PDB file of C-alpha atoms in Angstrom:
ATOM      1  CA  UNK R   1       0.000   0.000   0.000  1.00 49.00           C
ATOM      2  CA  UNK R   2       1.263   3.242  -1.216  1.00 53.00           C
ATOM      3  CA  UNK R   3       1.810   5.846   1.611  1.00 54.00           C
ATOM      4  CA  UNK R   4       0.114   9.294   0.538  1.00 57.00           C
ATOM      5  CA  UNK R   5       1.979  12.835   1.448  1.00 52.00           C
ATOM      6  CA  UNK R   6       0.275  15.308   2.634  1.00 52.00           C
ATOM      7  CA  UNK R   7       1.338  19.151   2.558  1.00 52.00           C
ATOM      8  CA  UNK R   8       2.404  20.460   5.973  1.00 52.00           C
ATOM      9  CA  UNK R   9      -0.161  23.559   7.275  1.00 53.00           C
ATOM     10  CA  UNK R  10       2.668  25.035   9.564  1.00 53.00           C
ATOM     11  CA  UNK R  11       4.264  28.472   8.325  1.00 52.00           C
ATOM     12  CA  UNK R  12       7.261  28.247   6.190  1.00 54.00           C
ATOM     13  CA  UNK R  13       9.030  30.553   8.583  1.00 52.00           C
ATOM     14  CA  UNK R  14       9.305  33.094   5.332  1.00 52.00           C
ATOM     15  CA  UNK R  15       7.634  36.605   5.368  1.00 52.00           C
ATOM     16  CA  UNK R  16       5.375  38.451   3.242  1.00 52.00           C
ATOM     17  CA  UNK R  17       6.928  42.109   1.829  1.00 54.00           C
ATOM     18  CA  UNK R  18       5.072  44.677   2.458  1.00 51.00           C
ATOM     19  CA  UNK R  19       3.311  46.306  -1.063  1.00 53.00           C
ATOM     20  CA  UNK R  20       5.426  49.494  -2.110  1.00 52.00           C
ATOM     21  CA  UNK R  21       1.637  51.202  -2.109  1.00 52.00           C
ATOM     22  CA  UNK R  22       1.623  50.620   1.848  1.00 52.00           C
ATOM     23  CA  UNK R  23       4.947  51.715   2.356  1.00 52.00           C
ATOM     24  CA  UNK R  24       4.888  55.369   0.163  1.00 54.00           C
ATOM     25  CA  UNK R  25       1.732  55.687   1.889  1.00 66.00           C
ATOM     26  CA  UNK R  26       3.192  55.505   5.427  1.00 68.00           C
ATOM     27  CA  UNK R  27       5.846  57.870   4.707  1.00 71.00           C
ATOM     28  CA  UNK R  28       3.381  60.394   2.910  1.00 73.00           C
ATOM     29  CA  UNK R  29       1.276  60.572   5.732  1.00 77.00           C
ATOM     30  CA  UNK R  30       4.451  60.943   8.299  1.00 75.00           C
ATOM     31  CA  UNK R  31       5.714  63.557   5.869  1.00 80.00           C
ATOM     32  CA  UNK R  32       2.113  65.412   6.042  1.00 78.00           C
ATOM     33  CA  UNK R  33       1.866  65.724   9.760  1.00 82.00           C
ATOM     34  CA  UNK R  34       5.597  67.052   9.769  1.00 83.00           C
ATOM     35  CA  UNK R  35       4.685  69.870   7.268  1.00 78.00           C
ATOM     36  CA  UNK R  36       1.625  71.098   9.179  1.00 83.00           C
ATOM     37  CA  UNK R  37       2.614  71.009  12.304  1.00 85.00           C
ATOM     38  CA  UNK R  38       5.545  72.974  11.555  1.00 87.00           C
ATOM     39  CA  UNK R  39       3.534  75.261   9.353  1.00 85.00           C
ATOM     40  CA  UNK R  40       1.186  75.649  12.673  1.00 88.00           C
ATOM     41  CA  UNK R  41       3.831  76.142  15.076  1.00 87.00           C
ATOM     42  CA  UNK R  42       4.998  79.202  12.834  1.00 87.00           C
ATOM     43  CA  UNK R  43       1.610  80.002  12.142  1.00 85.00           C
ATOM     44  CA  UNK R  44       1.162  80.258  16.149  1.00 85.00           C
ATOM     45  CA  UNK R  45       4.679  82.107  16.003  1.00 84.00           C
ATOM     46  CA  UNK R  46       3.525  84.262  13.429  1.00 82.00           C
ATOM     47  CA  UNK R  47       0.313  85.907  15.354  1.00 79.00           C
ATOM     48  CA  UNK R  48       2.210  86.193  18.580  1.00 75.00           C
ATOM     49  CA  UNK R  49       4.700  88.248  16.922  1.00 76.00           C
ATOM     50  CA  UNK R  50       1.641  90.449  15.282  1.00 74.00           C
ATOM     51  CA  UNK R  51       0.214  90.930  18.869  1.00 68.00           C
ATOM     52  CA  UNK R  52       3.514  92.023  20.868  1.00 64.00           C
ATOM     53  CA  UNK R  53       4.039  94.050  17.767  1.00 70.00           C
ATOM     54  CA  UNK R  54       0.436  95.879  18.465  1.00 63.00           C
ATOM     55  CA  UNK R  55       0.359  96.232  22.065  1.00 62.00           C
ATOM     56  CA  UNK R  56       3.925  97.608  21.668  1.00 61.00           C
ATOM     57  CA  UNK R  57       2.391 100.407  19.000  1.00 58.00           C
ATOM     58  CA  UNK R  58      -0.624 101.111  21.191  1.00 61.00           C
ATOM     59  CA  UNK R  59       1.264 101.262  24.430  1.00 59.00           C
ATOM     60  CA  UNK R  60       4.730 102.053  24.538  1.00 69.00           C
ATOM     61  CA  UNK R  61       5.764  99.871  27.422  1.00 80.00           C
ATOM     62  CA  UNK R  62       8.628 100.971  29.518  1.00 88.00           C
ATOM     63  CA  UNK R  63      10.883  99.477  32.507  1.00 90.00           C
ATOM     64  CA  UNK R  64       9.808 100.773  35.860  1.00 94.00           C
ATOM     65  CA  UNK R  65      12.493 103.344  37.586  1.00 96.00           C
ATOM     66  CA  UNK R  66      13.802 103.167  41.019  1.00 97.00           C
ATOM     67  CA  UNK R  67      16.087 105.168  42.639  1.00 97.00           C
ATOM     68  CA  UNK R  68      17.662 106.096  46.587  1.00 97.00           C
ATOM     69  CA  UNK R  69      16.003 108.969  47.903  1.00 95.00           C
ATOM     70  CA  UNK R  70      17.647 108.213  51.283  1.00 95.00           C
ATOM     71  CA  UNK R  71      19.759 106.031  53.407  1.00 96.00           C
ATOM     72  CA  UNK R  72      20.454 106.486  57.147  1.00 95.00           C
ATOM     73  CA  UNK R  73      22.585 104.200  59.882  1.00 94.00           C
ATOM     74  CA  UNK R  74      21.147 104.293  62.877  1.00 92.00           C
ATOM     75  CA  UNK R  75      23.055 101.242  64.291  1.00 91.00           C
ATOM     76  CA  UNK R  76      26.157  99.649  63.333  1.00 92.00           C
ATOM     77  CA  UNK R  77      28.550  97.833  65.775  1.00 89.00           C
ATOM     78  CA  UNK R  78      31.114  95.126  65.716  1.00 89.00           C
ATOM     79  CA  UNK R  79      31.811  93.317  69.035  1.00 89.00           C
ATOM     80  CA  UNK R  80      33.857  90.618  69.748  1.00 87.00           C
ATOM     81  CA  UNK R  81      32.852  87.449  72.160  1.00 86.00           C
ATOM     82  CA  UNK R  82      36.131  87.051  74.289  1.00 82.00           C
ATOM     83  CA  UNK R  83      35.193  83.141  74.747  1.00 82.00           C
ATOM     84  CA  UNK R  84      35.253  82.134  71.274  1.00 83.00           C
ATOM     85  CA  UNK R  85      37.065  85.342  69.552  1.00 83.00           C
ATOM     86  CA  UNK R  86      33.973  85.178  67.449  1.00 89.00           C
ATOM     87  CA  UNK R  87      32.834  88.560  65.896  1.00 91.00           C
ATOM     88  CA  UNK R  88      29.334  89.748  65.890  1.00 92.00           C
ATOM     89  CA  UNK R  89      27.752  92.670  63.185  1.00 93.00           C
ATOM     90  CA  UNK R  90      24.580  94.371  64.860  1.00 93.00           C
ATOM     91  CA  UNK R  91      22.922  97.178  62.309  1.00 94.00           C
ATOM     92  CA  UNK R  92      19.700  99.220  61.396  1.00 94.00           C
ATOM     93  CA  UNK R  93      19.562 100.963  58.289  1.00 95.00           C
ATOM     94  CA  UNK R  94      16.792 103.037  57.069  1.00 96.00           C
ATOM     95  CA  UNK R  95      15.890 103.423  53.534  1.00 96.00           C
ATOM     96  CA  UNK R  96      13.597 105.652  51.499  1.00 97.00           C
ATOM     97  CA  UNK R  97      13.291 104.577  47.623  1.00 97.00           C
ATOM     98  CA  UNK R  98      11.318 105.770  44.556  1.00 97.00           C
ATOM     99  CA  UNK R  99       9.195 103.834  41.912  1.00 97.00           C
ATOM    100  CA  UNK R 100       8.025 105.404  38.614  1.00 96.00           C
ATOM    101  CA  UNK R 101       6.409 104.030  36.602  1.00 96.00           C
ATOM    102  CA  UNK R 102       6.851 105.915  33.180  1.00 94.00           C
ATOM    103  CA  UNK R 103       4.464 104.599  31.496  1.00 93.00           C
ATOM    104  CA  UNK R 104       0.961 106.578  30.965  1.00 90.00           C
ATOM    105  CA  UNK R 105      -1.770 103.607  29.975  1.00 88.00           C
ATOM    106  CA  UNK R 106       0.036 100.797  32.128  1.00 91.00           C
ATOM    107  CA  UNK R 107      -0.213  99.532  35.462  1.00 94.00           C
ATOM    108  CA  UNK R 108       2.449  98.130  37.276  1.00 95.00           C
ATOM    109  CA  UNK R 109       1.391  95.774  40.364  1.00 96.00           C
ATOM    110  CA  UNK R 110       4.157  94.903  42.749  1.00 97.00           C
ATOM    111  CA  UNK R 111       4.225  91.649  45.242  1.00 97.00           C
ATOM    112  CA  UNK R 112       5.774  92.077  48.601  1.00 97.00           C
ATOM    113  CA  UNK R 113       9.606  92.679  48.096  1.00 96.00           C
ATOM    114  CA  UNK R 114      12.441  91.148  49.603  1.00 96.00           C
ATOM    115  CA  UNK R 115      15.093  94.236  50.108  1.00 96.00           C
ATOM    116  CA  UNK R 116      19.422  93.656  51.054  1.00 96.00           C
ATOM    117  CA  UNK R 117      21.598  95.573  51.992  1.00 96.00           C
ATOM    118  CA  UNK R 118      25.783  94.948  50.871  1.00 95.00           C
ATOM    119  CA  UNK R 119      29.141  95.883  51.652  1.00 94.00           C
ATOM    120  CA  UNK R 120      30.952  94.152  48.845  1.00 90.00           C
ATOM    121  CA  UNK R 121      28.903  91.000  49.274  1.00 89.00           C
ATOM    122  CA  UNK R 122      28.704  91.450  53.336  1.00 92.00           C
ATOM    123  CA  UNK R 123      24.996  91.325  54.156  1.00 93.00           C
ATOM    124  CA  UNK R 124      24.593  94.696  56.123  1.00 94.00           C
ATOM    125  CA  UNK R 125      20.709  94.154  56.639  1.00 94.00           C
ATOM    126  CA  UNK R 126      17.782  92.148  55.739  1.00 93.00           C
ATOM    127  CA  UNK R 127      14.429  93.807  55.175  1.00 94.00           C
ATOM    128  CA  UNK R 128      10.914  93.774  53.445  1.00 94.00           C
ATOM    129  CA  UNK R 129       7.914  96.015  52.195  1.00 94.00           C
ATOM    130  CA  UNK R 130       4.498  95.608  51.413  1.00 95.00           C
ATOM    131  CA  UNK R 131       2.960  95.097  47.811  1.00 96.00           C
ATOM    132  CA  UNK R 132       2.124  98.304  46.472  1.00 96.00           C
ATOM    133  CA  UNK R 133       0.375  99.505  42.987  1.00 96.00           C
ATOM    134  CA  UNK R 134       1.945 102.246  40.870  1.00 96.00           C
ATOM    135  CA  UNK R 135      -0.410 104.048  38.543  1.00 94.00           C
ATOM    136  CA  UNK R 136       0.567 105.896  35.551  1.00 93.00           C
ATOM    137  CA  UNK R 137       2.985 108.149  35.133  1.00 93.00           C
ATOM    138  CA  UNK R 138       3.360 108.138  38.883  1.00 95.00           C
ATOM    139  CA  UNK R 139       5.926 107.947  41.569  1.00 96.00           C
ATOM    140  CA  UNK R 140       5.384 105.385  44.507  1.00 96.00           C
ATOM    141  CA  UNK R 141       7.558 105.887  47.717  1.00 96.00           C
ATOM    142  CA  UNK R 142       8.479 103.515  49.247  1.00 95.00           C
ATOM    143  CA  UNK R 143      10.052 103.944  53.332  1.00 95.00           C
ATOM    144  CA  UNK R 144      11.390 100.551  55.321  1.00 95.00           C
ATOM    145  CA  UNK R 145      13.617 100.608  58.560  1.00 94.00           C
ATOM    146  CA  UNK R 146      15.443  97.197  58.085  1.00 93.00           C
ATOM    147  CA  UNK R 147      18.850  96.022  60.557  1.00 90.00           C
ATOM    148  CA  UNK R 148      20.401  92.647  61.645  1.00 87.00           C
ATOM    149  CA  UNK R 149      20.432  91.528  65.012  1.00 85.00           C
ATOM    150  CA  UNK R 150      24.414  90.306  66.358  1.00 81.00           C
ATOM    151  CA  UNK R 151      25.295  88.366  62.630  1.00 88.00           C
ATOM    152  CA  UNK R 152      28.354  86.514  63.403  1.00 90.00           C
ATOM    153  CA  UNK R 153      31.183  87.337  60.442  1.00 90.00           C
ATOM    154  CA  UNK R 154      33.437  84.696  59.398  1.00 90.00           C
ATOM    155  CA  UNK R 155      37.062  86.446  58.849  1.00 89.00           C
ATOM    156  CA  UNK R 156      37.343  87.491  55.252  1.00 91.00           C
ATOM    157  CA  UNK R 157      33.582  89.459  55.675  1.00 91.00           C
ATOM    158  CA  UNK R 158      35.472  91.144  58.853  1.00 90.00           C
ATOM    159  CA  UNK R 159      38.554  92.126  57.353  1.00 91.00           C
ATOM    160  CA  UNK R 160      36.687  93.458  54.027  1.00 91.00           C
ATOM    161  CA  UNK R 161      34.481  95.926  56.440  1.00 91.00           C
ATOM    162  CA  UNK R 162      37.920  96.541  58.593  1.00 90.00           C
ATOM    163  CA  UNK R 163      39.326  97.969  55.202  1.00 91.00           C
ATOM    164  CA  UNK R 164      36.335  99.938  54.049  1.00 90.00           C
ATOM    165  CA  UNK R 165      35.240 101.776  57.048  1.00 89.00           C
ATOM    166  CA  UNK R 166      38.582 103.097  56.941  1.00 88.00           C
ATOM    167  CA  UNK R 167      37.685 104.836  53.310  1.00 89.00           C
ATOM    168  CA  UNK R 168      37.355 108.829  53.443  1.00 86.00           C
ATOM    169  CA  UNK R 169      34.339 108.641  51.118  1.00 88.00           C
ATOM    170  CA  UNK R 170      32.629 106.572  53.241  1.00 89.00           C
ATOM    171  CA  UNK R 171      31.074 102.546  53.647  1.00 93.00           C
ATOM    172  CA  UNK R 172      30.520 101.240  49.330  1.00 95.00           C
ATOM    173  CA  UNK R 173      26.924 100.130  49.711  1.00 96.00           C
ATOM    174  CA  UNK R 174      24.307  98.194  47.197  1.00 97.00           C
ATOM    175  CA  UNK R 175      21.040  97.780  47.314  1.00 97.00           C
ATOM    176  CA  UNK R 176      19.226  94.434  45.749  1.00 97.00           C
ATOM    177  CA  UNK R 177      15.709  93.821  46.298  1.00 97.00           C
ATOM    178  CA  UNK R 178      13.696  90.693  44.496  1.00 97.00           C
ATOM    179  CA  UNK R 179       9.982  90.881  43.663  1.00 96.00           C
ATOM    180  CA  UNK R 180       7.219  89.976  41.487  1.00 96.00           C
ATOM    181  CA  UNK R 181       5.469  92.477  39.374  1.00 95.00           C
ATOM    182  CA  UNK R 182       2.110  92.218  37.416  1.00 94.00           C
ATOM    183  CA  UNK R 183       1.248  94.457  34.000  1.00 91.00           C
ATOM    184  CA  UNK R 184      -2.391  95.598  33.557  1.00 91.00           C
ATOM    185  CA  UNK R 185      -3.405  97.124  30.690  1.00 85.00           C
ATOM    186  CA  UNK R 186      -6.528  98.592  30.969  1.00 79.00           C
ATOM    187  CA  UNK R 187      -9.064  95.259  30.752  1.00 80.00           C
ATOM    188  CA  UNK R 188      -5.555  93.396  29.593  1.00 82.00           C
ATOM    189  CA  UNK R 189      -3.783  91.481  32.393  1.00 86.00           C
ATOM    190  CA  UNK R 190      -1.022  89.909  32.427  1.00 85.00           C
ATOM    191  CA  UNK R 191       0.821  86.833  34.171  1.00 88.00           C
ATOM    192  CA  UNK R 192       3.254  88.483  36.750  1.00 92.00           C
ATOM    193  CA  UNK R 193       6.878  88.225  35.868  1.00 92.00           C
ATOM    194  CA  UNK R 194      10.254  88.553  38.517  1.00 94.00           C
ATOM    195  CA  UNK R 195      12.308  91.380  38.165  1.00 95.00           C
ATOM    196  CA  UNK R 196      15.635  92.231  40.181  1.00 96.00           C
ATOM    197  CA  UNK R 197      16.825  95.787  41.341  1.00 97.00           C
ATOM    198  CA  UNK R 198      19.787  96.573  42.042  1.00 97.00           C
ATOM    199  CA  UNK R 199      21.423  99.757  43.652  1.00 97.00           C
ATOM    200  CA  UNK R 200      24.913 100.642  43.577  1.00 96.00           C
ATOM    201  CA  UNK R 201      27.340 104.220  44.038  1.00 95.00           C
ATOM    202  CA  UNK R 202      25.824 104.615  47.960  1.00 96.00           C
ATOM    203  CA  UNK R 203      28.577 105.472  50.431  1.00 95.00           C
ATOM    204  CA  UNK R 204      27.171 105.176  54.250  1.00 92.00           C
ATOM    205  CA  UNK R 205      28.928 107.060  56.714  1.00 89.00           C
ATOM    206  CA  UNK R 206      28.584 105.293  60.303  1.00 89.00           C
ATOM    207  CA  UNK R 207      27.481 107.162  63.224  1.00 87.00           C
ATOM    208  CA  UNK R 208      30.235 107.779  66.254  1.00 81.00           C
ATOM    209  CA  UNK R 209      29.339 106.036  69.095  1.00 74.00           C
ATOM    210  CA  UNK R 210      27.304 107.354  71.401  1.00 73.00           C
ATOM    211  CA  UNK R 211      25.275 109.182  69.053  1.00 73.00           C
ATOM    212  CA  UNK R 212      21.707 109.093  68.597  1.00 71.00           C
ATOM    213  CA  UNK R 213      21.301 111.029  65.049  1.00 83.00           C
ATOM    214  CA  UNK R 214      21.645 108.521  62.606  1.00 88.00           C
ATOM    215  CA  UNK R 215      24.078 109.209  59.742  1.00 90.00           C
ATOM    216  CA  UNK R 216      23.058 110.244  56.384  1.00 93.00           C
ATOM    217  CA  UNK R 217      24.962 107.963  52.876  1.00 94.00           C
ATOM    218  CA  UNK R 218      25.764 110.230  50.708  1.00 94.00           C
ATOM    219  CA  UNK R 219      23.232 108.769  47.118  1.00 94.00           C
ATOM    220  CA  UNK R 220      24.053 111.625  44.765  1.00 93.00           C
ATOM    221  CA  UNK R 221      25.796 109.061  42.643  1.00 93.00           C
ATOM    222  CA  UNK R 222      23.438 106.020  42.905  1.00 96.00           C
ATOM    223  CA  UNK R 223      22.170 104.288  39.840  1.00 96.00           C
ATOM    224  CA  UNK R 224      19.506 101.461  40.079  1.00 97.00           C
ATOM    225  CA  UNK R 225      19.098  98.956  37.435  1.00 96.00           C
ATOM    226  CA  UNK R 226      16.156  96.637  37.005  1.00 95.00           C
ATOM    227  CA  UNK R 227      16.836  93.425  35.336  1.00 93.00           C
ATOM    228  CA  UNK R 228      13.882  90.263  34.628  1.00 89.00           C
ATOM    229  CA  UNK R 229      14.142  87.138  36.222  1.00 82.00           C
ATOM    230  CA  UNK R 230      12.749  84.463  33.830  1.00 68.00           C
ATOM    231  CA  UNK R 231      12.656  81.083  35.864  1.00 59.00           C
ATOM    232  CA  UNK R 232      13.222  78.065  33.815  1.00 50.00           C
ATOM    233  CA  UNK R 233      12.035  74.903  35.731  1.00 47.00           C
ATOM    234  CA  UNK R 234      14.643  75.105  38.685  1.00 47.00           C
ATOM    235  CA  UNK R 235      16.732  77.908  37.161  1.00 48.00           C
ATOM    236  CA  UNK R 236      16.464  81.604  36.863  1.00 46.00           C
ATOM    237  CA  UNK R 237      18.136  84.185  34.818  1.00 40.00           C
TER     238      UNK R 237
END
């Protein structure tokens, strides 16, 4: 008796190309969503720039201005601990500023700021003030009494305010205060954005010891400079 043979149903193990139709349609429609998303994304571009472009036209925004209407030292002494030869920095500082805002349809709206006072880099004082709104073409001022309470300096701070107390022209002092400031324009309001002041060219004279009339920094030559913060996830710049 003859044995019969009967094809095997299992898969040859050998694939099946894909049509060239299938394929140049894949790649067409890959090659479509490119092109308009791209053509979106400048599209989106595009009308941004038209609408900065416009609101700068209609408005004419400008940069707030600050600048040092005052700055007296009430307090400012360095004792020593004999124990641990450790030096101490005890101060009050008051401070009277100036905002304009130079604009005359915008609306600047200020957070509560965070105010320093420096010696080349020594922290003289630590301070605050309220938030505060500054209408246009106005001038806000702006008054904060501000100190440190017995700051223990390591050697280098000590021998950097040794040196400049000992200047004719009196104590080089800079002012940087940190805030967040809101734009409204008219109905238009926009997200608040951090900005960073910073005031240099004060000389502070101390007062003598003793004395109860606090001495008056000489700010004839102070310049303040406001710069934005723009915080990227965990940086800022």
């Amino acid at each position: 008796m003859t044995d019969r043979v009967y094809p095997s149903t299992k898969p040859n193990g050998t694939s099946h190309p894909i049509p060239p139709h299938r394929q140049f349609s894949c790649r067409r429609c890959f090659c479509l969503t490119c092109f308009w998303s791209i053509l979106i994304l400048i599209a989106i571009l595009l009308l941004a720039a038209i609408a900065a472009a416009a609101l700068y036209v209609l408005y004419r925004p400008h940069r707030p201005l600050f600048s040092v209407t005052s700055l007296r030292i009430s307090t400012f002494n360095l004792t020593t601990t004999p124990s641990d030869d450790s030096t101490h920095l005890t101060t009050k500082i008051n401070i009277t500023l100036s905002a304009k805002n130079p604009n005359k349809k915008i609306i600047f709206l200020y957070d509560p700021t965070s105010i320093t006072v420096l010696s080349n880099s020594v922290h003289l004082s630590n301070g605050s003030f309220a938030n505060f709104t500054n209408s246009p073409d106005n001038i806000s001022i702006i008054h904060t009494s501000m100190g440190l309470n017995s700051q223990v300096l390591d050697a280098d701070s000590l021998n950097s305010l040794k040196s400049d107390l000992k200047r004719k022209n009196g104590l080089p002092m800079e002012i940087v205060m940190d805030t967040m400031v809101g734009v409204k324009m008219e109905k238009l309001k926009m997200k608040k954005i951090g900005i960073r002041v910073k005031c240099d060219g004060i000389h502070g004279l101390v007062p003598k010891p003793k004395t109860l009339t606090p001495a008056l920094a000489n700010t004839s030559n102070a310049k303040c400079k406001v710069d934005l913060r723009i915080k990227i996830f965990k940086w800022t710049f």
